[in-house]
Amino acid sequence: EQAHDQQTVLLSETFQSAPASPRVARYELNGARDLKYTGWYISGRSSPSDQFSWQADLAHQSFSGKSVVGSVSGVGGLINETEQDVVTPESIRSLSPRLGLRIATAQGQQLKLVYQRWRRPTGVATLAPVDTLGIPVEDRLVTAGGLLTKLRAQYDWQRNDTSFYRFFADQRQVSNLQNRLAAINGSLELLTLESVRPRGAVFGQAFDELEETPQFGKGKVSSMGMAGNWLLASDVSVSARYHYATSQNTGADFLGLKVPYIPRHLANALVYWQPTNRWQLIARATYRSSRFTDEANLLRLAAGWNYGVAANWESSDKRLNVQAALLNIRANKQASADLRTLLSLTGIYRF
């Protein structure tokens, strides 16, 4: 597959050069990025027996391109300083293997061991495998052209028809492309995508451990955790999880600091209830310990709880679906990156 990413950036800001001065200062930053990607892959999986299966993937990925960044600053109509920084990264060519092993240790129990090495393509979609034996690649920490190396051990246990447990430990190492334009344009891309992203249905959403997409150069995240799902009655189910994580920035400029948006402690609980036909209710609570929002670790979010409730109704012919949700309810407003409490009403009609 091939992808070609071309982007331009222009930021302009004006402000008073001094409190008592009528003169206006101006600062402009402009840049362009041209990044090409070519990749091929081969994937194979096999299950020699009910107790054993494996998957092996191999991708050859290559990136080439350049970034040009310039800035202009001045006071009044005068230009005091101009600067141009042309960054032409070397062409990146790498082999990215992914290996997975599944061992069924007993009835309803299985152990998965996975190694993943992956460079994120410049495109927004791919036909290449995005998981190894059901364990997905991590696409929230790595940006286009960045390298992810992930090791994970996962133990799943379906104890009976009404309970399921999962235990895991993993380590993720990330190395994103570094230049001035990537640092500036990265935030613009995220803001743009978030502004046009439609609000998805609360019901059926997978749990996301990251409240926002972090921006950083290099880092390592180690985590372990557990999760459970219980069917308490035919109309009530409960799920809960806990994650413990440590993170470290491994870049030269921020060495030893924390990776943004990675809390040391994370806990989440959800309750589903179907009180009558065609109605569903959900309540959830999430706790995150303190964490930073920026790579320099200057902006800290406090520890705290976040709550949400939602109701869903579906017509008997399944054509009409209506959902109401009240999300991001907080006891401490300093404990969330999003300061808004969201009230939404969504309706879907299928023709």
mmCIF file of C-alpha atoms in Angstrom:
data_model
loop_
_atom_site.group_PDB
_atom_site.id
_atom_site.type_symbol
_atom_site.label_atom_id
_atom_site.label_comp_id
_atom_site.label_asym_id
_atom_site.label_seq_id
_atom_site.Cartn_x
_atom_site.Cartn_y
_atom_site.Cartn_z
ATOM 1 C CA GLU A 1 0.000 0.000 0.000
ATOM 2 C CA GLN A 2 1.056 3.597 -0.584
ATOM 3 C CA ALA A 3 0.128 6.893 1.034
ATOM 4 C CA HIS A 4 1.173 10.503 0.401
ATOM 5 C CA ASP A 5 0.680 13.172 3.065
ATOM 6 C CA GLN A 6 1.056 16.844 2.119
ATOM 7 C CA GLN A 7 0.232 19.571 4.631
ATOM 8 C CA THR A 8 0.817 23.285 5.079
ATOM 9 C CA VAL A 9 0.677 25.301 8.298
ATOM 10 C CA LEU A 10 0.340 29.039 8.820
ATOM 11 C CA LEU A 11 0.047 30.514 12.308
ATOM 12 C CA SER A 12 -0.156 34.280 12.850
ATOM 13 C CA GLU A 13 -0.451 36.184 16.123
ATOM 14 C CA THR A 14 -0.479 39.897 16.914
ATOM 15 C CA PHE A 15 -0.142 41.529 20.322
ATOM 16 C CA GLN A 16 0.941 44.796 21.945
ATOM 17 C CA SER A 17 4.705 45.034 22.133
ATOM 18 C CA ALA A 18 4.472 46.780 25.535
ATOM 19 C CA PRO A 19 1.562 47.698 27.870
ATOM 20 C CA ALA A 20 1.899 51.439 27.222
ATOM 21 C CA SER A 21 3.016 51.172 23.604
ATOM 22 C CA PRO A 22 0.620 51.679 20.646
ATOM 23 C CA ARG A 23 2.826 49.575 18.411
ATOM 24 C CA VAL A 24 1.673 46.081 17.565
ATOM 25 C CA ALA A 25 4.039 43.144 17.434
ATOM 26 C CA ARG A 26 3.528 40.360 14.915
ATOM 27 C CA TYR A 27 4.720 36.784 14.784
ATOM 28 C CA GLU A 28 4.102 34.361 11.947
ATOM 29 C CA LEU A 29 5.039 30.719 11.635
ATOM 30 C CA ASN A 30 4.689 28.847 8.374
ATOM 31 C CA GLY A 31 5.670 25.414 7.223
ATOM 32 C CA ALA A 32 5.020 22.542 4.873
ATOM 33 C CA ARG A 33 5.366 18.790 5.131
ATOM 34 C CA ASP A 34 5.631 16.216 2.358
ATOM 35 C CA LEU A 35 5.753 12.632 3.592
ATOM 36 C CA LYS A 36 5.468 9.536 1.407
ATOM 37 C CA TYR A 37 4.867 5.998 2.642
ATOM 38 C CA THR A 38 5.180 2.644 0.924
ATOM 39 C CA GLY A 39 4.616 -0.665 2.656
ATOM 40 C CA TRP A 40 3.975 -4.302 1.977
ATOM 41 C CA TYR A 41 3.112 -7.059 4.389
ATOM 42 C CA ILE A 42 2.620 -10.770 4.685
ATOM 43 C CA SER A 43 0.608 -12.435 7.423
ATOM 44 C CA GLY A 44 0.019 -16.022 8.458
ATOM 45 C CA ARG A 45 -1.734 -17.813 11.287
ATOM 46 C CA SER A 46 -2.303 -21.426 12.162
ATOM 47 C CA SER A 47 -4.055 -23.549 14.802
ATOM 48 C CA PRO A 48 -2.357 -26.968 14.855
ATOM 49 C CA SER A 49 -4.656 -27.975 17.726
ATOM 50 C CA ASP A 50 -7.396 -26.601 19.976
ATOM 51 C CA GLN A 51 -4.767 -25.873 22.636
ATOM 52 C CA PHE A 52 -2.254 -24.017 20.470
ATOM 53 C CA SER A 53 -2.277 -21.330 17.763
ATOM 54 C CA TRP A 54 0.154 -18.756 16.432
ATOM 55 C CA GLN A 55 0.310 -15.717 14.168
ATOM 56 C CA ALA A 56 3.298 -14.210 12.367
ATOM 57 C CA ASP A 57 3.297 -10.961 10.369
ATOM 58 C CA LEU A 58 6.095 -9.205 8.529
ATOM 59 C CA ALA A 59 5.902 -5.721 7.028
ATOM 60 C CA HIS A 60 8.446 -3.727 5.050
ATOM 61 C CA GLN A 61 7.819 -0.029 5.602
ATOM 62 C CA SER A 62 9.565 2.953 4.060
ATOM 63 C CA PHE A 63 9.109 6.688 4.600
ATOM 64 C CA SER A 64 10.666 9.609 2.756
ATOM 65 C CA GLY A 65 10.018 13.335 2.780
ATOM 66 C CA LYS A 66 10.929 16.682 4.232
ATOM 67 C CA SER A 67 9.578 19.458 6.422
ATOM 68 C CA VAL A 68 10.208 23.176 5.923
ATOM 69 C CA VAL A 69 9.538 25.637 8.766
ATOM 70 C CA GLY A 70 9.945 29.414 8.637
ATOM 71 C CA SER A 71 9.109 32.250 11.015
ATOM 72 C CA VAL A 72 8.769 36.030 10.735
ATOM 73 C CA SER A 73 8.611 38.452 13.672
ATOM 74 C CA GLY A 74 8.523 42.220 13.908
ATOM 75 C CA VAL A 75 7.037 45.328 15.527
ATOM 76 C CA GLY A 76 4.703 47.636 13.662
ATOM 77 C CA GLY A 77 5.348 47.365 9.936
ATOM 78 C CA LEU A 78 8.996 46.369 10.403
ATOM 79 C CA ILE A 79 10.355 42.860 10.153
ATOM 80 C CA ASN A 80 13.039 42.373 12.765
ATOM 81 C CA GLU A 81 13.871 38.720 12.322
ATOM 82 C CA THR A 82 13.307 35.946 9.838
ATOM 83 C CA GLU A 83 14.284 32.348 10.284
ATOM 84 C CA GLN A 84 14.052 29.304 8.066
ATOM 85 C CA ASP A 85 14.711 25.794 9.221
ATOM 86 C CA VAL A 86 14.698 23.078 6.579
ATOM 87 C CA VAL A 87 14.590 19.574 8.000
ATOM 88 C CA THR A 88 15.026 16.724 5.560
ATOM 89 C CA PRO A 89 14.842 13.444 7.437
ATOM 90 C CA GLU A 90 16.720 10.486 6.091
ATOM 91 C CA SER A 91 14.650 7.906 4.320
ATOM 92 C CA ILE A 92 13.396 5.341 6.811
ATOM 93 C CA ARG A 93 13.303 1.699 5.754
ATOM 94 C CA SER A 94 12.575 -1.015 8.250
ATOM 95 C CA LEU A 95 11.263 -4.527 8.667
ATOM 96 C CA SER A 96 8.482 -4.728 11.221
ATOM 97 C CA PRO A 97 7.722 -8.214 12.534
ATOM 98 C CA ARG A 98 4.802 -9.189 14.753
ATOM 99 C CA LEU A 99 4.561 -12.513 16.537
ATOM 100 C CA GLY A 100 1.820 -14.023 18.667
ATOM 101 C CA LEU A 101 1.378 -17.295 20.555
ATOM 102 C CA ARG A 102 -1.820 -18.590 22.184
ATOM 103 C CA ILE A 103 -1.843 -21.527 24.599
ATOM 104 C CA ALA A 104 -5.083 -22.915 26.011
ATOM 105 C CA THR A 105 -4.017 -23.922 29.513
ATOM 106 C CA ALA A 106 -7.395 -25.346 30.597
ATOM 107 C CA GLN A 107 -11.062 -25.264 29.713
ATOM 108 C CA GLY A 108 -12.058 -21.609 29.233
ATOM 109 C CA GLN A 109 -8.520 -20.368 29.962
ATOM 110 C CA GLN A 110 -5.851 -19.155 27.556
ATOM 111 C CA LEU A 111 -2.501 -17.388 27.656
ATOM 112 C CA LYS A 112 -1.410 -15.007 24.891
ATOM 113 C CA LEU A 113 2.153 -13.780 24.354
ATOM 114 C CA VAL A 114 2.602 -11.059 21.744
ATOM 115 C CA TYR A 115 5.473 -9.032 20.281
ATOM 116 C CA GLN A 116 4.683 -6.142 17.933
ATOM 117 C CA ARG A 117 6.966 -3.792 16.029
ATOM 118 C CA TRP A 118 5.066 -1.269 13.930
ATOM 119 C CA ARG A 119 5.594 2.047 12.209
ATOM 120 C CA ARG A 120 2.415 4.023 11.839
ATOM 121 C CA PRO A 121 1.625 4.749 8.167
ATOM 122 C CA THR A 122 0.698 8.226 6.972
ATOM 123 C CA GLY A 123 -2.718 7.063 5.794
ATOM 124 C CA VAL A 124 -5.794 6.983 8.017
ATOM 125 C CA ALA A 125 -6.797 3.446 7.001
ATOM 126 C CA THR A 126 -5.066 0.210 6.050
ATOM 127 C CA LEU A 127 -5.819 -3.287 4.802
ATOM 128 C CA ALA A 128 -2.891 -4.694 6.785
ATOM 129 C CA PRO A 129 -3.595 -6.664 9.989
ATOM 130 C CA VAL A 130 -4.127 -4.319 12.939
ATOM 131 C CA ASP A 131 -4.024 -6.970 15.671
ATOM 132 C CA THR A 132 -2.067 -10.039 16.707
ATOM 133 C CA LEU A 133 -4.297 -12.844 17.961
ATOM 134 C CA GLY A 134 -6.900 -10.252 18.935
ATOM 135 C CA ILE A 135 -4.458 -7.874 20.656
ATOM 136 C CA PRO A 136 -4.489 -4.574 18.692
ATOM 137 C CA VAL A 137 -1.510 -2.404 17.866
ATOM 138 C CA GLU A 138 -1.305 0.790 19.928
ATOM 139 C CA ASP A 139 -2.209 3.683 17.602
ATOM 140 C CA ARG A 140 -2.836 6.396 20.215
ATOM 141 C CA LEU A 141 0.751 6.933 21.357
ATOM 142 C CA VAL A 142 2.536 6.837 17.991
ATOM 143 C CA THR A 143 2.226 9.429 15.189
ATOM 144 C CA ALA A 144 2.740 8.996 11.433
ATOM 145 C CA GLY A 145 6.197 7.583 10.785
ATOM 146 C CA GLY A 146 6.771 6.842 14.474
ATOM 147 C CA LEU A 147 7.903 3.449 15.736
ATOM 148 C CA LEU A 148 6.083 1.343 18.320
ATOM 149 C CA THR A 149 7.565 -1.716 20.016
ATOM 150 C CA LYS A 150 5.172 -3.612 22.254
ATOM 151 C CA LEU A 151 5.425 -6.711 24.444
ATOM 152 C CA ARG A 152 2.297 -8.099 26.094
ATOM 153 C CA ALA A 153 1.324 -11.120 28.137
ATOM 154 C CA GLN A 154 -2.417 -11.644 28.595
ATOM 155 C CA TYR A 155 -4.342 -14.317 30.490
ATOM 156 C CA ASP A 156 -8.071 -14.744 29.839
ATOM 157 C CA TRP A 157 -10.333 -16.897 31.981
ATOM 158 C CA GLN A 158 -14.001 -17.546 31.355
ATOM 159 C CA ARG A 159 -14.858 -19.027 34.717
ATOM 160 C CA ASN A 160 -18.440 -19.938 33.808
ATOM 161 C CA ASP A 161 -21.342 -18.669 31.740
ATOM 162 C CA THR A 162 -21.724 -15.577 33.933
ATOM 163 C CA SER A 163 -18.167 -14.388 34.670
ATOM 164 C CA PHE A 164 -15.031 -13.522 32.711
ATOM 165 C CA TYR A 165 -11.605 -12.340 33.943
ATOM 166 C CA ARG A 166 -8.523 -10.876 32.242
ATOM 167 C CA PHE A 167 -5.019 -10.209 33.563
ATOM 168 C CA PHE A 168 -2.245 -8.544 31.575
ATOM 169 C CA ALA A 169 1.198 -6.974 31.669
ATOM 170 C CA ASP A 170 2.773 -5.046 28.810
ATOM 171 C CA GLN A 171 5.487 -2.605 27.848
ATOM 172 C CA ARG A 172 5.290 -0.063 25.038
ATOM 173 C CA GLN A 173 8.227 1.901 23.653
ATOM 174 C CA VAL A 174 7.497 4.769 21.276
ATOM 175 C CA SER A 175 9.780 6.846 19.081
ATOM 176 C CA ASN A 176 7.969 9.547 17.090
ATOM 177 C CA LEU A 177 9.492 11.614 14.293
ATOM 178 C CA GLN A 178 11.060 14.774 15.677
ATOM 179 C CA ASN A 179 11.080 18.189 13.995
ATOM 180 C CA ARG A 180 9.562 21.613 14.655
ATOM 181 C CA LEU A 181 6.694 21.186 12.203
ATOM 182 C CA ALA A 182 5.666 17.832 13.623
ATOM 183 C CA ALA A 183 5.440 19.352 17.101
ATOM 184 C CA ILE A 184 3.331 22.267 15.903
ATOM 185 C CA ASN A 185 1.223 20.573 13.261
ATOM 186 C CA GLY A 186 0.531 17.553 15.438
ATOM 187 C CA SER A 187 -1.663 19.556 17.769
ATOM 188 C CA LEU A 188 -3.522 21.083 14.824
ATOM 189 C CA GLU A 189 -4.257 17.664 13.358
ATOM 190 C CA LEU A 190 -5.642 16.429 16.658
ATOM 191 C CA LEU A 191 -7.787 19.516 17.184
ATOM 192 C CA THR A 192 -9.126 19.339 13.644
ATOM 193 C CA LEU A 193 -10.025 15.681 13.857
ATOM 194 C CA GLU A 194 -11.677 16.100 17.256
ATOM 195 C CA SER A 195 -13.805 19.012 16.043
ATOM 196 C CA VAL A 196 -15.303 17.023 13.160
ATOM 197 C CA ARG A 197 -15.510 13.642 14.881
ATOM 198 C CA PRO A 198 -19.140 12.582 15.369
ATOM 199 C CA ARG A 199 -20.192 11.606 18.845
ATOM 200 C CA GLY A 200 -20.420 7.826 18.883
ATOM 201 C CA ALA A 201 -23.000 5.799 20.715
ATOM 202 C CA VAL A 202 -22.216 5.255 24.384
ATOM 203 C CA PHE A 203 -23.538 1.708 24.202
ATOM 204 C CA GLY A 204 -21.071 -0.689 22.652
ATOM 205 C CA GLN A 205 -18.088 1.648 22.946
ATOM 206 C CA ALA A 206 -14.802 0.041 23.880
ATOM 207 C CA PHE A 207 -13.134 1.429 26.999
ATOM 208 C CA ASP A 208 -10.362 3.919 26.195
ATOM 209 C CA GLU A 209 -7.652 4.283 28.813
ATOM 210 C CA LEU A 210 -6.527 7.618 27.308
ATOM 211 C CA GLU A 211 -8.807 10.609 27.803
ATOM 212 C CA GLU A 212 -6.824 12.575 25.209
ATOM 213 C CA THR A 213 -4.161 11.736 22.625
ATOM 214 C CA PRO A 214 -0.722 12.551 24.116
ATOM 215 C CA GLN A 215 1.910 14.448 22.140
ATOM 216 C CA PHE A 216 5.539 13.555 22.850
ATOM 217 C CA GLY A 217 8.744 12.476 21.140
ATOM 218 C CA LYS A 218 10.058 9.325 22.772
ATOM 219 C CA GLY A 219 8.851 7.378 25.759
ATOM 220 C CA LYS A 220 8.296 4.069 27.506
ATOM 221 C CA VAL A 221 5.082 2.951 29.212
ATOM 222 C CA SER A 222 4.885 -0.163 31.389
ATOM 223 C CA SER A 223 1.537 -1.317 32.718
ATOM 224 C CA MET A 224 -0.291 -4.204 34.311
ATOM 225 C CA GLY A 225 -3.906 -4.697 35.166
ATOM 226 C CA MET A 226 -6.985 -6.822 35.520
ATOM 227 C CA ALA A 227 -10.585 -6.726 34.334
ATOM 228 C CA GLY A 228 -13.769 -8.629 35.017
ATOM 229 C CA ASN A 229 -17.251 -8.966 33.603
ATOM 230 C CA TRP A 230 -20.169 -10.479 35.511
ATOM 231 C CA LEU A 231 -23.732 -11.275 34.492
ATOM 232 C CA LEU A 232 -25.618 -10.777 37.746
ATOM 233 C CA ALA A 233 -29.057 -11.479 36.279
ATOM 234 C CA SER A 234 -30.628 -11.825 32.879
ATOM 235 C CA ASP A 235 -31.052 -8.055 32.722
ATOM 236 C CA VAL A 236 -28.066 -6.763 34.737
ATOM 237 C CA SER A 237 -24.329 -6.969 34.045
ATOM 238 C CA VAL A 238 -21.320 -5.341 35.706
ATOM 239 C CA SER A 239 -17.768 -4.797 34.469
ATOM 240 C CA ALA A 240 -14.721 -3.408 36.271
ATOM 241 C CA ARG A 241 -11.035 -2.912 35.566
ATOM 242 C CA TYR A 242 -7.874 -1.581 37.173
ATOM 243 C CA HIS A 243 -4.630 -0.488 35.480
ATOM 244 C CA TYR A 244 -1.304 0.352 37.121
ATOM 245 C CA ALA A 245 1.183 2.149 34.860
ATOM 246 C CA THR A 246 4.546 3.846 34.970
ATOM 247 C CA SER A 247 5.893 6.034 32.183
ATOM 248 C CA GLN A 248 9.157 7.736 31.319
ATOM 249 C CA ASN A 249 10.062 10.159 28.588
ATOM 250 C CA THR A 250 13.238 8.933 26.870
ATOM 251 C CA GLY A 251 13.774 11.933 24.589
ATOM 252 C CA ALA A 252 16.881 14.072 25.047
ATOM 253 C CA ASP A 253 14.974 17.284 25.840
ATOM 254 C CA PHE A 254 12.559 15.777 28.398
ATOM 255 C CA LEU A 255 14.511 12.785 29.660
ATOM 256 C CA GLY A 256 13.047 11.231 32.796
ATOM 257 C CA LEU A 257 9.747 13.138 32.757
ATOM 258 C CA LYS A 258 6.327 11.484 32.524
ATOM 259 C CA VAL A 259 4.502 10.684 29.303
ATOM 260 C CA PRO A 260 1.394 12.916 29.024
ATOM 261 C CA TYR A 261 -2.028 11.553 30.002
ATOM 262 C CA ILE A 262 -0.687 8.332 31.546
ATOM 263 C CA PRO A 263 -2.005 8.044 35.143
ATOM 264 C CA ARG A 264 -0.339 5.692 37.583
ATOM 265 C CA HIS A 265 -3.715 4.370 38.774
ATOM 266 C CA LEU A 266 -6.802 3.941 36.631
ATOM 267 C CA ALA A 267 -10.046 2.258 37.707
ATOM 268 C CA ASN A 268 -13.301 1.921 35.827
ATOM 269 C CA ALA A 269 -16.687 0.349 36.597
ATOM 270 C CA LEU A 270 -19.840 0.039 34.464
ATOM 271 C CA VAL A 271 -23.342 -1.215 35.154
ATOM 272 C CA TYR A 272 -25.736 -2.237 32.375
ATOM 273 C CA TRP A 273 -29.457 -2.690 33.098
ATOM 274 C CA GLN A 274 -32.284 -3.643 30.770
ATOM 275 C CA PRO A 275 -35.393 -2.812 32.821
ATOM 276 C CA THR A 276 -37.836 -3.719 30.040
ATOM 277 C CA ASN A 277 -37.904 -4.629 26.382
ATOM 278 C CA ARG A 278 -36.159 -2.162 24.053
ATOM 279 C CA TRP A 279 -34.719 -0.097 26.943
ATOM 280 C CA GLN A 280 -31.120 -0.062 28.175
ATOM 281 C CA LEU A 281 -29.566 1.998 30.969
ATOM 282 C CA ILE A 282 -25.877 2.429 31.738
ATOM 283 C CA ALA A 283 -23.929 4.088 34.554
ATOM 284 C CA ARG A 284 -20.145 4.317 34.652
ATOM 285 C CA ALA A 285 -17.442 5.735 36.880
ATOM 286 C CA THR A 286 -13.757 6.227 36.087
ATOM 287 C CA TYR A 287 -10.939 7.194 38.457
ATOM 288 C CA ARG A 288 -7.586 8.521 37.253
ATOM 289 C CA SER A 289 -4.718 9.533 39.489
ATOM 290 C CA SER A 290 -2.845 12.774 38.773
ATOM 291 C CA ARG A 291 -1.147 13.055 35.382
ATOM 292 C CA PHE A 292 0.338 15.714 33.100
ATOM 293 C CA THR A 293 -1.146 17.018 29.861
ATOM 294 C CA ASP A 294 2.081 18.286 28.265
ATOM 295 C CA GLU A 295 5.487 16.809 27.505
ATOM 296 C CA ALA A 296 7.295 19.360 29.705
ATOM 297 C CA ASN A 297 5.176 18.250 32.711
ATOM 298 C CA LEU A 298 4.136 21.812 33.511
ATOM 299 C CA LEU A 299 0.372 21.280 33.367
ATOM 300 C CA ARG A 300 -0.999 18.767 35.850
ATOM 301 C CA LEU A 301 -4.489 17.306 36.142
ATOM 302 C CA ALA A 302 -5.613 16.428 39.650
ATOM 303 C CA ALA A 303 -6.710 12.952 40.669
ATOM 304 C CA GLY A 304 -10.438 12.426 40.630
ATOM 305 C CA TRP A 305 -13.549 10.604 39.504
ATOM 306 C CA ASN A 306 -15.511 11.040 36.283
ATOM 307 C CA TYR A 307 -19.108 9.801 35.957
ATOM 308 C CA GLY A 308 -21.596 9.249 33.154
ATOM 309 C CA VAL A 309 -25.131 7.946 32.659
ATOM 310 C CA ALA A 310 -27.040 7.088 29.494
ATOM 311 C CA ALA A 311 -30.343 5.622 28.342
ATOM 312 C CA ASN A 312 -31.090 3.880 25.065
ATOM 313 C CA TRP A 313 -34.444 3.026 23.430
ATOM 314 C CA GLU A 314 -35.068 1.059 20.220
ATOM 315 C CA SER A 315 -38.349 0.571 18.354
ATOM 316 C CA SER A 316 -39.773 -2.920 17.894
ATOM 317 C CA ASP A 317 -38.890 -2.944 14.173
ATOM 318 C CA LYS A 318 -35.325 -1.764 15.033
ATOM 319 C CA ARG A 319 -35.560 1.175 12.629
ATOM 320 C CA LEU A 320 -35.526 3.948 15.216
ATOM 321 C CA ASN A 321 -32.916 4.259 17.957
ATOM 322 C CA VAL A 322 -32.794 7.131 20.462
ATOM 323 C CA GLN A 323 -30.078 7.687 23.049
ATOM 324 C CA ALA A 324 -29.697 10.314 25.763
ATOM 325 C CA ALA A 325 -26.447 10.691 27.707
ATOM 326 C CA LEU A 326 -24.996 12.881 30.436
ATOM 327 C CA LEU A 327 -21.218 12.480 30.401
ATOM 328 C CA ASN A 328 -18.113 13.951 32.014
ATOM 329 C CA ILE A 329 -19.731 14.595 35.384
ATOM 330 C CA ARG A 330 -16.895 15.443 37.794
ATOM 331 C CA ALA A 331 -16.545 15.999 41.484
ATOM 332 C CA ASN A 332 -13.352 17.987 40.827
ATOM 333 C CA LYS A 333 -13.212 20.146 37.693
ATOM 334 C CA GLN A 334 -9.412 20.122 37.843
ATOM 335 C CA ALA A 335 -9.397 16.348 37.341
ATOM 336 C CA SER A 336 -10.468 16.336 33.690
ATOM 337 C CA ALA A 337 -8.908 17.597 30.473
ATOM 338 C CA ASP A 338 -12.375 18.435 29.151
ATOM 339 C CA LEU A 339 -14.018 21.044 31.384
ATOM 340 C CA ARG A 340 -17.465 20.585 29.853
ATOM 341 C CA THR A 341 -20.244 18.348 31.100
ATOM 342 C CA LEU A 342 -21.802 16.912 27.975
ATOM 343 C CA LEU A 343 -25.537 16.412 27.525
ATOM 344 C CA SER A 344 -26.373 14.697 24.246
ATOM 345 C CA LEU A 345 -29.474 13.378 22.488
ATOM 346 C CA THR A 346 -28.918 11.162 19.462
ATOM 347 C CA GLY A 347 -31.482 9.683 17.124
ATOM 348 C CA ILE A 348 -30.901 7.185 14.306
ATOM 349 C CA TYR A 349 -33.483 6.038 11.774
ATOM 350 C CA ARG A 350 -32.746 3.160 9.419
ATOM 351 C CA PHE A 351 -34.592 3.133 6.113
#
